[in-house]
Structure formats: C-alpha cells, structure tokens
C-alpha cells in the first residue's frame, strides 16, 4: 500500500473587528473567519492528509526545525505575510530563533514541495505587506516578485487561458473552466519556469506557474484559494477539488 500524502497548510484565517456608531454611543463587534474550507474540502476528497495552522497561530506554531518540516510531503501557504513567519513572541522578547523562511528554502532544496496561493498578504501583497520580495521564498518560487503592491483587481471577472493543456496538473480538467476570478497578484515568471495558465486580458500575466528548486518542486498561484480572488462560482465548480488535488500531488511529486 502506498504511503498517504501529508501536507502542512498555513494561513487563510482572519479576525474582523467592526466599530458601530449610533449617535453618542459606539460599540465593537468581532468575527473570526477561516476561508480555506474549499481547499481543505479538496484535500479530503483527494485523500490527502493535512495539518492546518490558521494565520494567527503561524508565528508560534509553524515548525521551527527542518526535521519537523520533513514530516510533510509539501507545504502550502496562503495569505500569510512574511513578518508572521519572522516575528514571534520570542523575537519580540529579544531572543534568537531559527529563520523559518530559510528553513522552508532548505526543505524544498532537499526535495520538499511548496505552493503559495495569491492573496492580499501573499507574494508582495497589499501595500507591499506580504513582503516576500528578496526573501528565501522568492528564491524558491518559479516567479520573481514586484517591488511594490502587486494586486490587480478585476471586478468584471476573468478566466485563465490554458497554455499547457497536457500538463499533469490539468489531467481530468476541462479546458473551458466555469465561474470567474476577481483579483490576482501580478507575478514575473523566471526563465526556467513553466506557465501552466495565463490571464490573456491582462497582458498574459501568469495565472499558474511551476518550477523546480534543488530537488524540490514549487508552484505560484496568482489567485487565492478562497474569495474574493476566486469567486464562489469557481470554488463550487465540480472540477475545482480535482484541480486543487492535482496541484498538491504535483508539488509532492506524485504526478
């Protein structure tokens, strides 16, 4: 019996604090959301085991050693800025700790898989707050990152143009996708990267890019695995779970 794939999924959680004003008085309401449910559903449907670390726990609970990372066949990060990996409670207290972005680089160089989804705190991100430019993560990704805010808002919606229809990631996926996307991160493919799909109406910006780093495989998705970047019309498409599963299997070298 073949070993089950196991991945580490980090991110896709937010706290929202709303202040309501009523004349002289005001009060606050807090809400918590986890937006990775469509990706988690895909993992379950593809029989892929995973550990999930929501965004607010990444600083303290993301693995601190290469040995811990090597429990996993791949690491998937979505909408978590680089500061969250670099600044923990120990850092704020003046203690030295391992640089976990460097650990991820070593993990991939030695054969691990890595996927970064798009989002406001991915790649360069909103106002540059993703802040992965110039980090070990940019080094391993199949794309170079923008110096400034890399978001592109597309309220009229778009679907990608498939460039590599015979790639194993797209096996079993129709060429005509359903639904739409409303936002993406502008990325610059590296020379040796493969652009699986692109955004034709926006200068053929890359949509999904793959490559290799050392002994490992990496992938950059310009769009999020949740809304608003990926609209519910796409997230609920019958082939989305298969596509997400194929993406993970590819970086884990199963396909």
CSV table of C-alpha atoms in Angstrom, one decimal:
chain,number,residue,atom,x,y,z
A,1,UNK,CA,0.0,0.0,0.0
A,2,UNK,CA,1.4,3.4,-1.0
A,3,UNK,CA,2.0,6.0,1.7
A,4,UNK,CA,-0.7,8.7,2.1
A,5,UNK,CA,0.3,12.2,1.2
A,6,UNK,CA,0.5,14.6,4.1
A,7,UNK,CA,0.8,18.4,3.8
A,8,UNK,CA,1.1,21.4,6.0
A,9,UNK,CA,-1.4,24.1,5.2
A,10,UNK,CA,-0.9,27.6,6.8
A,11,UNK,CA,-3.0,30.7,6.6
A,12,UNK,CA,-6.5,31.7,5.4
A,13,UNK,CA,-7.9,32.9,8.7
A,14,UNK,CA,-8.9,36.4,9.7
A,15,UNK,CA,-10.3,38.3,12.7
A,16,UNK,CA,-12.6,41.2,11.8
A,17,UNK,CA,-13.3,44.0,14.3
A,18,UNK,CA,-16.2,46.3,13.4
A,19,UNK,CA,-17.0,49.6,15.2
A,20,UNK,CA,-20.7,50.6,15.1
A,21,UNK,CA,-21.6,54.2,15.9
A,22,UNK,CA,-25.1,55.2,17.0
A,23,UNK,CA,-25.2,58.9,17.9
A,24,UNK,CA,-23.3,59.5,21.1
A,25,UNK,CA,-22.6,55.8,21.6
A,26,UNK,CA,-20.4,53.2,19.8
A,27,UNK,CA,-19.7,49.6,20.3
A,28,UNK,CA,-17.5,46.9,18.7
A,29,UNK,CA,-18.3,43.5,17.2
A,30,UNK,CA,-15.7,40.9,16.5
A,31,UNK,CA,-15.9,38.0,14.0
A,32,UNK,CA,-13.5,35.2,13.1
A,33,UNK,CA,-13.4,33.5,9.6
A,34,UNK,CA,-11.4,30.6,8.1
A,35,UNK,CA,-11.5,30.9,4.4
A,36,UNK,CA,-9.6,27.7,3.5
A,37,UNK,CA,-12.6,25.4,3.5
A,38,UNK,CA,-12.7,24.9,-0.2
A,39,UNK,CA,-9.0,23.9,-0.3
A,40,UNK,CA,-9.5,21.7,2.8
A,41,UNK,CA,-12.5,20.0,1.1
A,42,UNK,CA,-10.3,19.3,-1.9
A,43,UNK,CA,-7.7,17.7,0.2
A,44,UNK,CA,-10.2,15.4,1.9
A,45,UNK,CA,-11.8,14.4,-1.4
A,46,UNK,CA,-8.3,13.6,-2.8
A,47,UNK,CA,-7.5,11.5,0.3
A,48,UNK,CA,-4.6,13.9,1.3
A,49,UNK,CA,-3.9,14.2,5.0
A,50,UNK,CA,-3.0,17.6,6.3
A,51,UNK,CA,-2.3,19.7,9.4
A,52,UNK,CA,-3.8,23.2,9.4
A,53,UNK,CA,-2.3,26.2,11.1
A,54,UNK,CA,-4.6,29.3,10.9
A,55,UNK,CA,-2.9,32.6,10.3
A,56,UNK,CA,-3.0,33.9,13.8
A,57,UNK,CA,-1.1,30.8,15.1
A,58,UNK,CA,1.6,30.7,12.4
A,59,UNK,CA,4.0,32.8,14.4
A,60,UNK,CA,4.1,30.4,17.3
A,61,UNK,CA,3.1,27.0,15.9
A,62,UNK,CA,4.7,26.8,12.4
A,63,UNK,CA,7.6,24.3,12.7
A,64,UNK,CA,10.9,25.5,14.0
A,65,UNK,CA,13.1,22.8,12.6
A,66,UNK,CA,13.8,21.1,9.3
A,67,UNK,CA,13.1,17.7,10.9
A,68,UNK,CA,9.6,18.8,11.7
A,69,UNK,CA,9.0,20.2,8.2
A,70,UNK,CA,10.2,16.9,6.7
A,71,UNK,CA,7.1,15.1,8.2
A,72,UNK,CA,5.3,16.7,5.3
A,73,UNK,CA,5.4,16.0,1.5
A,74,UNK,CA,4.5,19.6,0.8
A,75,UNK,CA,3.9,23.0,2.4
A,76,UNK,CA,1.1,25.2,1.3
A,77,UNK,CA,0.9,28.9,2.4
A,78,UNK,CA,-2.0,31.2,1.7
A,79,UNK,CA,-2.4,34.8,2.7
A,80,UNK,CA,0.2,34.9,5.4
A,81,UNK,CA,2.8,37.8,5.3
A,82,UNK,CA,6.5,37.1,5.8
A,83,UNK,CA,6.5,39.0,9.1
A,84,UNK,CA,4.3,36.4,10.7
A,85,UNK,CA,7.0,33.8,10.0
A,86,UNK,CA,9.8,36.0,11.1
A,87,UNK,CA,8.5,37.8,14.2
A,88,UNK,CA,7.3,35.6,17.1
A,89,UNK,CA,6.8,36.3,20.8
A,90,UNK,CA,10.4,35.1,21.4
A,91,UNK,CA,11.7,37.6,18.8
A,92,UNK,CA,9.8,40.4,20.5
A,93,UNK,CA,11.3,39.4,23.8
A,94,UNK,CA,14.8,39.7,22.3
A,95,UNK,CA,15.6,36.0,21.8
A,96,UNK,CA,17.2,34.5,18.8
A,97,UNK,CA,15.2,31.9,16.8
A,98,UNK,CA,15.6,30.0,13.5
A,99,UNK,CA,14.6,31.9,10.4
A,100,UNK,CA,11.7,29.8,9.1
A,101,UNK,CA,11.8,31.2,5.6
A,102,UNK,CA,15.3,29.8,5.3
A,103,UNK,CA,14.1,26.5,6.7
A,104,UNK,CA,11.5,26.3,4.0
A,105,UNK,CA,14.1,27.0,1.4
A,106,UNK,CA,16.3,24.2,2.7
A,107,UNK,CA,13.3,21.9,2.9
A,108,UNK,CA,12.5,22.5,-0.7
A,109,UNK,CA,16.1,22.2,-1.8
A,110,UNK,CA,16.2,18.8,-0.2
A,111,UNK,CA,13.1,17.5,-2.0
A,112,UNK,CA,10.0,19.1,-0.4
A,113,UNK,CA,7.2,20.7,-2.3
A,114,UNK,CA,5.9,24.3,-1.9
A,115,UNK,CA,2.8,26.2,-3.1
A,116,UNK,CA,2.0,29.8,-2.4
A,117,UNK,CA,-1.6,30.9,-3.2
A,118,UNK,CA,-2.3,34.5,-4.1
A,119,UNK,CA,-3.9,37.0,-1.7
A,120,UNK,CA,-3.5,40.4,0.0
A,121,UNK,CA,-0.7,39.0,2.2
A,122,UNK,CA,0.9,36.7,-0.4
A,123,UNK,CA,3.9,37.4,-2.6
A,124,UNK,CA,4.4,41.2,-2.4
A,125,UNK,CA,0.8,41.8,-1.5
A,126,UNK,CA,-1.4,44.8,-0.4
A,127,UNK,CA,0.7,47.9,0.0
A,128,UNK,CA,3.7,45.5,-0.1
A,129,UNK,CA,2.7,43.9,3.3
A,130,UNK,CA,3.1,40.4,2.0
A,131,UNK,CA,6.8,41.4,1.9
A,132,UNK,CA,8.3,38.2,0.4
A,133,UNK,CA,10.4,40.2,-2.1
A,134,UNK,CA,14.1,39.5,-1.6
A,135,UNK,CA,13.4,36.6,0.9
A,136,UNK,CA,14.3,32.9,0.6
A,137,UNK,CA,10.7,32.3,-0.5
A,138,UNK,CA,11.2,34.4,-3.7
A,139,UNK,CA,14.3,32.4,-4.3
A,140,UNK,CA,12.5,29.1,-4.4
A,141,UNK,CA,9.4,30.3,-6.2
A,142,UNK,CA,9.2,29.9,-10.0
A,143,UNK,CA,8.4,33.7,-10.2
A,144,UNK,CA,10.1,36.9,-9.3
A,145,UNK,CA,8.0,39.4,-7.2
A,146,UNK,CA,7.1,43.0,-7.8
A,147,UNK,CA,8.8,45.7,-5.7
A,148,UNK,CA,5.5,47.4,-4.9
A,149,UNK,CA,1.9,46.4,-4.4
A,150,UNK,CA,1.3,43.6,-6.8
A,151,UNK,CA,-2.5,43.3,-6.6
A,152,UNK,CA,-4.7,43.6,-9.8
A,153,UNK,CA,-8.4,44.0,-9.1
A,154,UNK,CA,-10.6,42.7,-11.9
A,155,UNK,CA,-14.3,43.4,-10.8
A,156,UNK,CA,-15.5,42.4,-14.3
A,157,UNK,CA,-14.1,39.0,-13.7
A,158,UNK,CA,-11.8,36.7,-15.8
A,159,UNK,CA,-10.9,33.1,-16.5
A,160,UNK,CA,-7.4,31.9,-17.4
A,161,UNK,CA,-6.1,30.9,-20.8
A,162,UNK,CA,-4.7,27.4,-20.6
A,163,UNK,CA,-1.1,27.2,-22.1
A,164,UNK,CA,-0.1,23.7,-21.1
A,165,UNK,CA,-3.3,21.6,-21.6
A,166,UNK,CA,-1.3,18.3,-21.5
A,167,UNK,CA,0.4,19.1,-18.1
A,168,UNK,CA,-0.3,16.5,-15.4
A,169,UNK,CA,-1.8,19.2,-13.2
A,170,UNK,CA,-4.6,19.6,-15.7
A,171,UNK,CA,-5.3,15.9,-16.2
A,172,UNK,CA,-9.1,15.4,-16.0
A,173,UNK,CA,-9.8,19.1,-16.0
A,174,UNK,CA,-11.8,20.5,-18.9
A,175,UNK,CA,-10.2,23.2,-21.0
A,176,UNK,CA,-13.2,25.5,-20.5
A,177,UNK,CA,-13.5,26.4,-16.9
A,178,UNK,CA,-16.6,27.7,-15.1
A,179,UNK,CA,-17.0,30.6,-12.8
A,180,UNK,CA,-14.7,33.6,-12.6
A,181,UNK,CA,-11.9,35.3,-10.6
A,182,UNK,CA,-11.9,38.8,-9.4
A,183,UNK,CA,-8.4,39.6,-8.2
A,184,UNK,CA,-4.8,38.3,-8.6
A,185,UNK,CA,-1.2,39.1,-7.8
A,186,UNK,CA,1.0,40.2,-10.6
A,187,UNK,CA,4.0,37.9,-10.9
A,188,UNK,CA,7.0,37.7,-13.2
A,189,UNK,CA,7.9,34.2,-14.4
A,190,UNK,CA,11.5,33.1,-14.1
A,191,UNK,CA,13.3,32.0,-17.3
A,192,UNK,CA,13.1,28.3,-16.5
A,193,UNK,CA,9.5,28.3,-15.2
A,194,UNK,CA,6.5,26.7,-16.9
A,195,UNK,CA,3.4,28.9,-17.2
A,196,UNK,CA,0.5,26.5,-17.0
A,197,UNK,CA,-2.1,29.2,-17.5
A,198,UNK,CA,-2.2,32.9,-18.0
A,199,UNK,CA,-4.5,35.9,-17.9
A,200,UNK,CA,-4.9,36.9,-21.5
A,201,UNK,CA,-7.0,40.0,-21.0
A,202,UNK,CA,-4.3,41.5,-18.7
A,203,UNK,CA,-1.1,41.3,-20.8
A,204,UNK,CA,-0.9,37.5,-20.4
A,205,UNK,CA,0.1,37.9,-16.7
A,206,UNK,CA,0.8,34.4,-15.3
A,207,UNK,CA,-2.0,32.6,-13.6
A,208,UNK,CA,-0.4,29.4,-12.5
A,209,UNK,CA,3.4,28.8,-12.7
A,210,UNK,CA,5.5,25.8,-11.7
A,211,UNK,CA,9.2,25.1,-11.4
A,212,UNK,CA,11.9,23.3,-9.6
A,213,UNK,CA,14.4,24.4,-6.9
A,214,UNK,CA,17.1,22.0,-5.9
A,215,UNK,CA,15.5,18.6,-5.5
A,216,UNK,CA,12.0,20.0,-4.9
A,217,UNK,CA,9.1,21.4,-6.8
A,218,UNK,CA,7.4,24.8,-6.3
A,219,UNK,CA,4.3,26.5,-7.6
A,220,UNK,CA,2.9,30.0,-7.6
A,221,UNK,CA,-0.9,30.6,-8.0
A,222,UNK,CA,-1.6,34.2,-8.8
A,223,UNK,CA,-5.1,33.8,-7.4
A,224,UNK,CA,-6.4,32.9,-3.9
A,225,UNK,CA,-7.9,29.5,-3.0
A,226,UNK,CA,-10.8,31.5,-1.5
A,227,UNK,CA,-12.9,34.6,-2.2
A,228,UNK,CA,-12.8,37.3,-3.3
A,229,UNK,CA,-9.9,36.4,-5.6
A,230,UNK,CA,-11.6,33.1,-6.5
A,231,UNK,CA,-15.4,33.6,-6.7
A,232,UNK,CA,-17.8,31.0,-5.3
A,233,UNK,CA,-18.8,30.3,-8.9
A,234,UNK,CA,-15.4,28.8,-9.4
A,235,UNK,CA,-14.9,27.4,-5.9
A,236,UNK,CA,-18.1,25.3,-6.3
A,237,UNK,CA,-17.3,24.1,-9.8
A,238,UNK,CA,-17.4,20.3,-10.0
A,239,UNK,CA,-13.7,20.1,-11.1
A,240,UNK,CA,-12.1,22.6,-8.6
A,241,UNK,CA,-11.4,19.9,-6.0
A,242,UNK,CA,-9.7,17.7,-8.6
A,243,UNK,CA,-7.6,20.7,-9.8
A,244,UNK,CA,-6.5,21.6,-6.2
A,245,UNK,CA,-5.7,17.9,-5.6
A,246,UNK,CA,-3.6,17.7,-8.7
A,247,UNK,CA,-1.7,20.9,-7.7
A,248,UNK,CA,-0.8,19.3,-4.4
A,249,UNK,CA,0.1,16.0,-5.9
A,250,UNK,CA,2.4,17.7,-8.5
A,251,UNK,CA,4.5,19.6,-5.9
A,252,UNK,CA,4.6,16.4,-3.9
A,253,UNK,CA,6.0,14.5,-7.0
A,254,UNK,CA,3.1,12.0,-7.1
A,255,UNK,CA,2.1,13.1,-10.6
